[in-house]
Every structure is written in structure tokens, then in C-alpha cells.
Amino acid sequence: MPLEQYRRKRRFGVTPEPRGKPAPRKSSRARKLAFVIQKHRATALHYDFRLEWKGVMLSWAVPRGPSLDPADKRMAMPTEDHPIEYNKFEGVIPEGEYGGGTVMIWDRGTWTPVDPDVDAALAKGEVKFRLDGEKLRGEWVLVRMGKRRGETRNPWLLIKHRDETASKRNIADEEPRSVVSDRLLVEIARDEGGNMEKAADGDPPALLRKMLANPRLVKPPKKSGKKAVWHSNREPRRRAGS
Ligand code: MN
């Protein structure tokens, strides 16, 4: 049953993540397929790379995040399918829960498979696609590797194809903010009652140093009201002196 594994891992009375339901299958020709990358400071920092397919988000955890350099092969460990509503989730998963920590919507957009037979490409372990996101564009490939000793799942590699969108620049460091709220991980943790110190560990240290030197660079706390993103229902932690 779709999303069974996703639901088994989570307590929906405790975590603000959506319970989700599988969306009706739509053919890839009918409309654009969504992709999302969520930067997630859990036990360790990683980027959750998700591609919409057959009503769910196929998911891989990429510890070092995507690279625009075709010479880089980024490890991508397959994780459980996620509901499509998850694409809107930015906030804090309570500590002690599965994936506890801060989640940021780092990039989003649409993807187009190069070979329209995505099921065959997945079975073969080589999926070529085009991304049209706010940060990531152009052609990419996900390649399944052989299983290593002691591992239960096959690791995959996420690799940029050589095209006009390839580059040597470090996009993870140069564009560290949410494409939805323009916040850093530490600012999301502050606004949603998360662990700021742990979240800040996933933000670029040079940028944090600049903000400490000039506190005016820190975004004011998000006001409640019309919420563009999915929030934890918990009250934001009170700040010292307020
Ligand atoms: Mn994750």
C-alpha cells in the first residue's frame, strides 16, 4: 500500500508533518511532475531529493546535497515514498520523533523524464531527467549502484550532466536559503520552536559569522497570519528578555 512505510515511521499527533494520501495517478503527459529538495538537519545534515511519480514523491537522501559540477557524484540513499503534500512542509519535526530536526524547502519546481518510460528507467537503475527549479536546472541523472557489504539498500548517485547549466560554483553554500520563506535553517528553528544551535550547524558558517557581526542581517521573526508554508502548531519559543 502506498505511503505505508511513511506512516509507520511517524506519530501524526506529535509531528507537524502531513499524514498525506496518495494522489490519483496522472500520466506524465497530462501535467508537469513536481520535484522538491528539502534541506533537513536531522541526526545529520542531508538534502531530501524527491520526484513526483504515480501519486507519491520518490525520495532519496543526499548527504552532501546536489552539485552543479558533473565531476561530482553525490551519494543518494533511497528513502520511503512521501506524500505529495509533503512538498509544502517546512518547519520543525520534534526531537525524538523520526527525522527530528529542522526542515527547509531548499528548491522546488518541475521535472521531466528524458525517457518517458520512468518505470523501466527506475527498474534499470538509471533515470535521466531535466529539472526546472528555482536553483537547479538542466539535465541530471540518478544511477543505482551495487549494494555494499552489510547494506540493505542499494545506494544511488546523483550526477549533473554536462550542459549549459553545469558549473563549478558551490550552490549549496551560495544559495543556502529557503525558496519559500527566504529563511536559513536557524531562522526556521527560531520561528517554529526548534533547536537553533543544531539547525545553525547546517547553515554556512561564513554567513552566520557575518550575521553575528551585523545582527541587522537576521530576519525578523515570522509573524503569524496567512501561512505560506506548513507550520508546526506549537508556539514559537519565547526569546530571552521578551
Ligand atoms: Mn530527511
mmCIF file of C-alpha atoms and ligand atoms in Angstrom:
data_model
loop_
_atom_site.group_PDB
_atom_site.id
_atom_site.type_symbol
_atom_site.label_atom_id
_atom_site.label_comp_id
_atom_site.label_asym_id
_atom_site.label_seq_id
_atom_site.Cartn_x
_atom_site.Cartn_y
_atom_site.Cartn_z
ATOM 1 C CA MET A 1 0.000 0.000 0.000
ATOM 2 C CA PRO A 2 1.443 3.399 -0.933
ATOM 3 C CA LEU A 3 2.821 5.509 1.947
ATOM 4 C CA GLU A 4 2.503 2.617 4.428
ATOM 5 C CA GLN A 5 6.181 2.864 5.324
ATOM 6 C CA TYR A 6 5.953 6.663 5.564
ATOM 7 C CA ARG A 7 3.047 6.447 8.022
ATOM 8 C CA ARG A 8 4.518 3.611 10.083
ATOM 9 C CA LYS A 9 7.572 5.738 10.881
ATOM 10 C CA ARG A 10 5.626 8.751 12.172
ATOM 11 C CA ARG A 11 3.250 9.732 15.021
ATOM 12 C CA PHE A 12 0.929 12.275 13.446
ATOM 13 C CA GLY A 13 -0.392 13.573 16.766
ATOM 14 C CA VAL A 14 3.156 14.665 17.612
ATOM 15 C CA THR A 15 4.893 15.639 14.381
ATOM 16 C CA PRO A 16 3.516 18.512 12.269
ATOM 17 C CA GLU A 17 4.279 16.562 9.064
ATOM 18 C CA PRO A 18 1.260 15.786 6.846
ATOM 19 C CA ARG A 19 -0.306 12.326 7.047
ATOM 20 C CA GLY A 20 -0.833 12.510 3.302
ATOM 21 C CA LYS A 21 -2.841 10.456 0.915
ATOM 22 C CA PRO A 22 -1.687 9.054 -2.380
ATOM 23 C CA ALA A 23 -2.839 11.348 -5.176
ATOM 24 C CA PRO A 24 -4.595 9.840 -8.188
ATOM 25 C CA ARG A 25 -2.171 8.682 -10.841
ATOM 26 C CA LYS A 26 -1.745 11.083 -13.676
ATOM 27 C CA SER A 27 0.110 10.404 -16.857
ATOM 28 C CA SER A 28 3.297 12.389 -17.291
ATOM 29 C CA ARG A 29 1.849 13.962 -20.419
ATOM 30 C CA ALA A 30 -1.205 15.303 -18.626
ATOM 31 C CA ARG A 31 0.670 17.799 -16.482
ATOM 32 C CA LYS A 32 4.074 18.671 -15.141
ATOM 33 C CA LEU A 33 5.597 16.487 -12.448
ATOM 34 C CA ALA A 34 6.766 18.173 -9.245
ATOM 35 C CA PHE A 35 10.172 17.937 -7.654
ATOM 36 C CA VAL A 36 11.291 19.275 -4.287
ATOM 37 C CA ILE A 37 14.541 19.310 -2.339
ATOM 38 C CA GLN A 38 14.214 19.651 1.438
ATOM 39 C CA LYS A 39 17.325 20.534 3.422
ATOM 40 C CA HIS A 40 16.982 18.592 6.652
ATOM 41 C CA ARG A 41 19.143 18.956 9.757
ATOM 42 C CA ALA A 42 18.204 15.689 11.483
ATOM 43 C CA THR A 43 20.750 13.361 13.130
ATOM 44 C CA ALA A 44 22.992 14.534 10.309
ATOM 45 C CA LEU A 45 22.510 17.193 7.648
ATOM 46 C CA HIS A 46 21.186 15.946 4.304
ATOM 47 C CA TYR A 47 19.111 17.084 1.359
ATOM 48 C CA ASP A 48 15.947 15.071 0.650
ATOM 49 C CA PHE A 49 15.575 14.860 -3.117
ATOM 50 C CA ARG A 50 12.014 13.991 -4.193
ATOM 51 C CA LEU A 51 10.494 13.331 -7.612
ATOM 52 C CA GLU A 52 6.752 13.006 -8.173
ATOM 53 C CA TRP A 53 5.779 9.711 -9.749
ATOM 54 C CA LYS A 54 2.445 7.878 -9.729
ATOM 55 C CA GLY A 55 0.877 9.924 -6.953
ATOM 56 C CA VAL A 56 3.776 9.905 -4.490
ATOM 57 C CA MET A 57 7.171 11.548 -4.112
ATOM 58 C CA LEU A 58 10.010 9.086 -4.790
ATOM 59 C CA SER A 59 12.697 10.053 -2.269
ATOM 60 C CA TRP A 60 16.457 9.909 -1.837
ATOM 61 C CA ALA A 61 18.568 11.391 0.980
ATOM 62 C CA VAL A 62 21.650 13.155 -0.387
ATOM 63 C CA PRO A 63 24.110 13.805 2.484
ATOM 64 C CA ARG A 64 26.235 16.396 0.671
ATOM 65 C CA GLY A 65 23.437 17.856 -1.429
ATOM 66 C CA PRO A 66 23.372 18.305 -5.203
ATOM 67 C CA SER A 67 26.429 19.593 -7.068
ATOM 68 C CA LEU A 68 26.399 21.541 -10.337
ATOM 69 C CA ASP A 69 29.779 20.019 -11.223
ATOM 70 C CA PRO A 70 29.440 16.932 -13.482
ATOM 71 C CA ALA A 71 32.691 15.619 -11.950
ATOM 72 C CA ASP A 72 30.936 15.241 -8.561
ATOM 73 C CA LYS A 73 28.981 12.075 -7.846
ATOM 74 C CA ARG A 74 26.729 12.673 -4.874
ATOM 75 C CA MET A 75 25.585 9.667 -2.843
ATOM 76 C CA ALA A 76 21.781 9.404 -2.715
ATOM 77 C CA MET A 77 20.251 6.811 -0.367
ATOM 78 C CA PRO A 78 16.692 5.784 -1.238
ATOM 79 C CA THR A 79 14.135 6.503 1.493
ATOM 80 C CA GLU A 80 10.418 5.832 1.796
ATOM 81 C CA ASP A 81 7.949 7.399 -0.655
ATOM 82 C CA HIS A 82 6.461 10.623 0.694
ATOM 83 C CA PRO A 83 3.000 12.137 0.099
ATOM 84 C CA ILE A 84 2.806 14.956 -2.435
ATOM 85 C CA GLU A 85 1.576 17.329 0.311
ATOM 86 C CA TYR A 86 4.977 16.894 1.918
ATOM 87 C CA ASN A 87 6.367 19.244 -0.745
ATOM 88 C CA LYS A 88 4.845 22.120 1.259
ATOM 89 C CA PHE A 89 6.357 21.079 4.564
ATOM 90 C CA GLU A 90 8.866 23.460 6.081
ATOM 91 C CA GLY A 91 9.248 23.531 9.836
ATOM 92 C CA VAL A 92 10.392 21.533 12.822
ATOM 93 C CA ILE A 93 9.936 17.812 13.485
ATOM 94 C CA PRO A 94 10.066 17.378 17.294
ATOM 95 C CA GLU A 95 13.237 15.855 18.722
ATOM 96 C CA GLY A 96 12.818 12.181 19.486
ATOM 97 C CA GLU A 97 10.449 11.699 16.545
ATOM 98 C CA TYR A 98 11.516 10.098 13.249
ATOM 99 C CA GLY A 99 13.663 12.656 11.402
ATOM 100 C CA GLY A 100 13.558 15.055 14.374
ATOM 101 C CA GLY A 101 15.065 18.429 13.414
ATOM 102 C CA THR A 102 14.575 21.400 11.098
ATOM 103 C CA VAL A 103 13.319 21.096 7.508
ATOM 104 C CA MET A 104 13.708 23.773 4.803
ATOM 105 C CA ILE A 105 12.252 23.824 1.279
ATOM 106 C CA TRP A 106 15.609 24.393 -0.445
ATOM 107 C CA ASP A 107 14.395 24.102 -4.044
ATOM 108 C CA ARG A 108 11.230 23.203 -5.930
ATOM 109 C CA GLY A 109 9.884 23.098 -9.439
ATOM 110 C CA THR A 110 9.071 20.525 -12.095
ATOM 111 C CA TRP A 111 10.964 17.595 -13.570
ATOM 112 C CA THR A 112 10.755 15.944 -16.968
ATOM 113 C CA PRO A 113 11.997 12.412 -17.593
ATOM 114 C CA VAL A 114 14.250 12.097 -20.652
ATOM 115 C CA ASP A 115 12.854 8.604 -21.286
ATOM 116 C CA PRO A 116 9.059 8.727 -20.820
ATOM 117 C CA ASP A 117 9.086 5.113 -19.547
ATOM 118 C CA VAL A 118 10.055 6.073 -15.997
ATOM 119 C CA ASP A 119 9.159 2.657 -14.545
ATOM 120 C CA ALA A 120 11.621 0.987 -16.919
ATOM 121 C CA ALA A 121 14.299 3.577 -16.074
ATOM 122 C CA LEU A 122 13.744 3.009 -12.327
ATOM 123 C CA ALA A 123 13.922 -0.765 -12.773
ATOM 124 C CA LYS A 124 17.104 -0.394 -14.787
ATOM 125 C CA GLY A 125 18.578 1.912 -12.149
ATOM 126 C CA GLU A 126 19.316 4.824 -14.456
ATOM 127 C CA VAL A 127 16.894 7.747 -14.525
ATOM 128 C CA LYS A 128 17.781 10.738 -16.691
ATOM 129 C CA PHE A 129 15.735 13.880 -16.258
ATOM 130 C CA ARG A 130 15.544 17.618 -16.637
ATOM 131 C CA LEU A 131 14.943 19.893 -13.645
ATOM 132 C CA ASP A 132 13.232 23.260 -13.885
ATOM 133 C CA GLY A 133 13.606 24.574 -10.350
ATOM 134 C CA GLU A 134 14.424 27.905 -8.788
ATOM 135 C CA LYS A 135 18.002 26.836 -8.089
ATOM 136 C CA LEU A 136 18.574 23.649 -10.074
ATOM 137 C CA ARG A 137 18.090 23.394 -13.823
ATOM 138 C CA GLY A 138 19.220 21.341 -16.763
ATOM 139 C CA GLU A 139 19.879 17.634 -17.097
ATOM 140 C CA TRP A 140 20.697 15.255 -14.271
ATOM 141 C CA VAL A 141 20.908 11.524 -13.756
ATOM 142 C CA LEU A 142 20.252 9.178 -10.841
ATOM 143 C CA VAL A 143 22.201 5.915 -11.125
ATOM 144 C CA ARG A 144 21.770 2.898 -8.877
ATOM 145 C CA MET A 145 24.994 1.363 -7.563
ATOM 146 C CA GLY A 146 25.726 -2.150 -6.408
ATOM 147 C CA LYS A 147 24.878 -2.980 -2.808
ATOM 148 C CA ARG A 148 27.842 -2.727 -0.468
ATOM 149 C CA ARG A 149 28.614 -5.354 2.144
ATOM 150 C CA GLY A 150 26.303 -5.048 5.139
ATOM 151 C CA GLU A 151 23.911 -2.643 3.425
ATOM 152 C CA THR A 152 20.265 -3.447 2.941
ATOM 153 C CA ARG A 153 19.614 -0.873 0.232
ATOM 154 C CA ASN A 154 21.443 -0.009 -2.975
ATOM 155 C CA PRO A 155 22.947 3.459 -2.859
ATOM 156 C CA TRP A 156 22.310 5.698 -5.866
ATOM 157 C CA LEU A 157 24.394 8.561 -7.245
ATOM 158 C CA LEU A 158 23.017 11.960 -8.239
ATOM 159 C CA ILE A 159 25.113 13.462 -11.045
ATOM 160 C CA LYS A 160 24.810 16.655 -13.075
ATOM 161 C CA HIS A 161 25.013 16.223 -16.830
ATOM 162 C CA ARG A 162 27.410 18.361 -18.809
ATOM 163 C CA ASP A 163 25.251 21.142 -20.279
ATOM 164 C CA GLU A 164 24.926 24.930 -20.108
ATOM 165 C CA THR A 165 23.654 24.740 -16.522
ATOM 166 C CA ALA A 166 26.726 22.824 -15.263
ATOM 167 C CA SER A 167 29.099 24.888 -13.152
ATOM 168 C CA LYS A 168 31.898 24.745 -10.599
ATOM 169 C CA ARG A 169 30.145 27.090 -8.202
ATOM 170 C CA ASN A 170 29.078 25.738 -4.812
ATOM 171 C CA ILE A 171 25.327 26.246 -4.954
ATOM 172 C CA ALA A 172 24.660 24.731 -1.501
ATOM 173 C CA ASP A 173 26.856 27.399 0.112
ATOM 174 C CA GLU A 174 25.967 30.257 -2.231
ATOM 175 C CA GLU A 175 22.199 29.755 -2.051
ATOM 176 C CA PRO A 176 21.538 28.377 1.419
ATOM 177 C CA ARG A 177 18.071 29.915 1.975
ATOM 178 C CA SER A 178 14.523 28.554 1.632
ATOM 179 C CA VAL A 179 12.925 29.221 -1.764
ATOM 180 C CA VAL A 180 9.574 29.599 0.041
ATOM 181 C CA SER A 181 10.374 31.786 3.058
ATOM 182 C CA ASP A 182 13.922 33.024 2.321
ATOM 183 C CA ARG A 183 14.938 31.767 5.779
ATOM 184 C CA LEU A 184 18.077 29.948 6.885
ATOM 185 C CA LEU A 185 17.726 26.742 8.927
ATOM 186 C CA VAL A 186 18.476 28.671 12.135
ATOM 187 C CA GLU A 187 15.682 31.164 11.372
ATOM 188 C CA ILE A 188 13.178 28.365 10.703
ATOM 189 C CA ALA A 189 14.164 26.718 14.009
ATOM 190 C CA ARG A 190 13.716 30.047 15.845
ATOM 191 C CA ASP A 191 10.281 30.690 14.286
ATOM 192 C CA GLU A 192 8.960 27.143 14.784
ATOM 193 C CA GLY A 193 10.314 26.412 18.255
ATOM 194 C CA GLY A 194 13.173 24.155 17.176
ATOM 195 C CA ASN A 195 16.746 23.718 18.347
ATOM 196 C CA MET A 196 18.525 26.777 16.884
ATOM 197 C CA GLU A 197 22.027 25.621 17.690
ATOM 198 C CA LYS A 198 21.511 22.280 15.962
ATOM 199 C CA ALA A 199 19.838 23.937 12.953
ATOM 200 C CA ALA A 200 22.594 26.554 12.615
ATOM 201 C CA ASP A 201 25.059 23.707 12.233
ATOM 202 C CA GLY A 202 23.535 23.163 8.758
ATOM 203 C CA ASP A 203 23.872 26.803 7.645
ATOM 204 C CA PRO A 204 27.082 28.135 6.019
ATOM 205 C CA PRO A 205 29.427 29.189 8.895
ATOM 206 C CA ALA A 206 30.764 32.219 6.989
ATOM 207 C CA LEU A 207 27.245 33.601 6.589
ATOM 208 C CA LEU A 208 26.421 33.013 10.277
ATOM 209 C CA ARG A 209 29.600 34.865 11.294
ATOM 210 C CA LYS A 210 28.570 37.808 9.113
ATOM 211 C CA MET A 211 25.118 37.844 10.755
ATOM 212 C CA LEU A 212 26.593 37.755 14.266
ATOM 213 C CA ALA A 213 28.803 40.711 13.360
ATOM 214 C CA ASN A 214 25.804 42.592 11.946
ATOM 215 C CA PRO A 215 22.571 41.453 13.646
ATOM 216 C CA ARG A 216 20.512 43.594 11.272
ATOM 217 C CA LEU A 217 21.087 40.841 8.711
ATOM 218 C CA VAL A 218 18.987 38.471 10.853
ATOM 219 C CA LYS A 219 15.418 38.253 9.539
ATOM 220 C CA PRO A 220 12.739 39.415 11.974
ATOM 221 C CA PRO A 221 10.702 36.523 13.401
ATOM 222 C CA LYS A 222 7.880 35.442 11.132
ATOM 223 C CA LYS A 223 4.524 36.923 12.146
ATOM 224 C CA SER A 224 1.586 34.588 12.311
ATOM 225 C CA GLY A 225 -1.241 35.211 9.870
ATOM 226 C CA LYS A 226 -1.566 33.823 6.416
ATOM 227 C CA LYS A 227 0.878 30.986 6.318
ATOM 228 C CA ALA A 228 2.521 30.211 3.020
ATOM 229 C CA VAL A 229 4.113 27.055 4.375
ATOM 230 C CA TRP A 230 3.059 24.198 6.578
ATOM 231 C CA HIS A 231 3.847 25.030 10.192
ATOM 232 C CA SER A 232 4.224 23.240 13.443
ATOM 233 C CA ASN A 233 1.232 24.087 15.648
ATOM 234 C CA ARG A 234 3.480 24.690 18.598
ATOM 235 C CA GLU A 235 4.046 28.186 19.933
ATOM 236 C CA PRO A 236 7.377 29.640 18.885
ATOM 237 C CA ARG A 237 9.869 29.519 21.725
ATOM 238 C CA ARG A 238 9.966 32.789 23.685
ATOM 239 C CA ARG A 239 13.127 34.701 23.132
ATOM 240 C CA ALA A 240 15.276 35.777 26.059
ATOM 241 C CA GLY A 241 14.111 39.089 27.503
ATOM 242 C CA SER A 242 10.695 39.045 25.847
HETATM 243 MN MN MN B 1 15.257 13.684 5.700
#
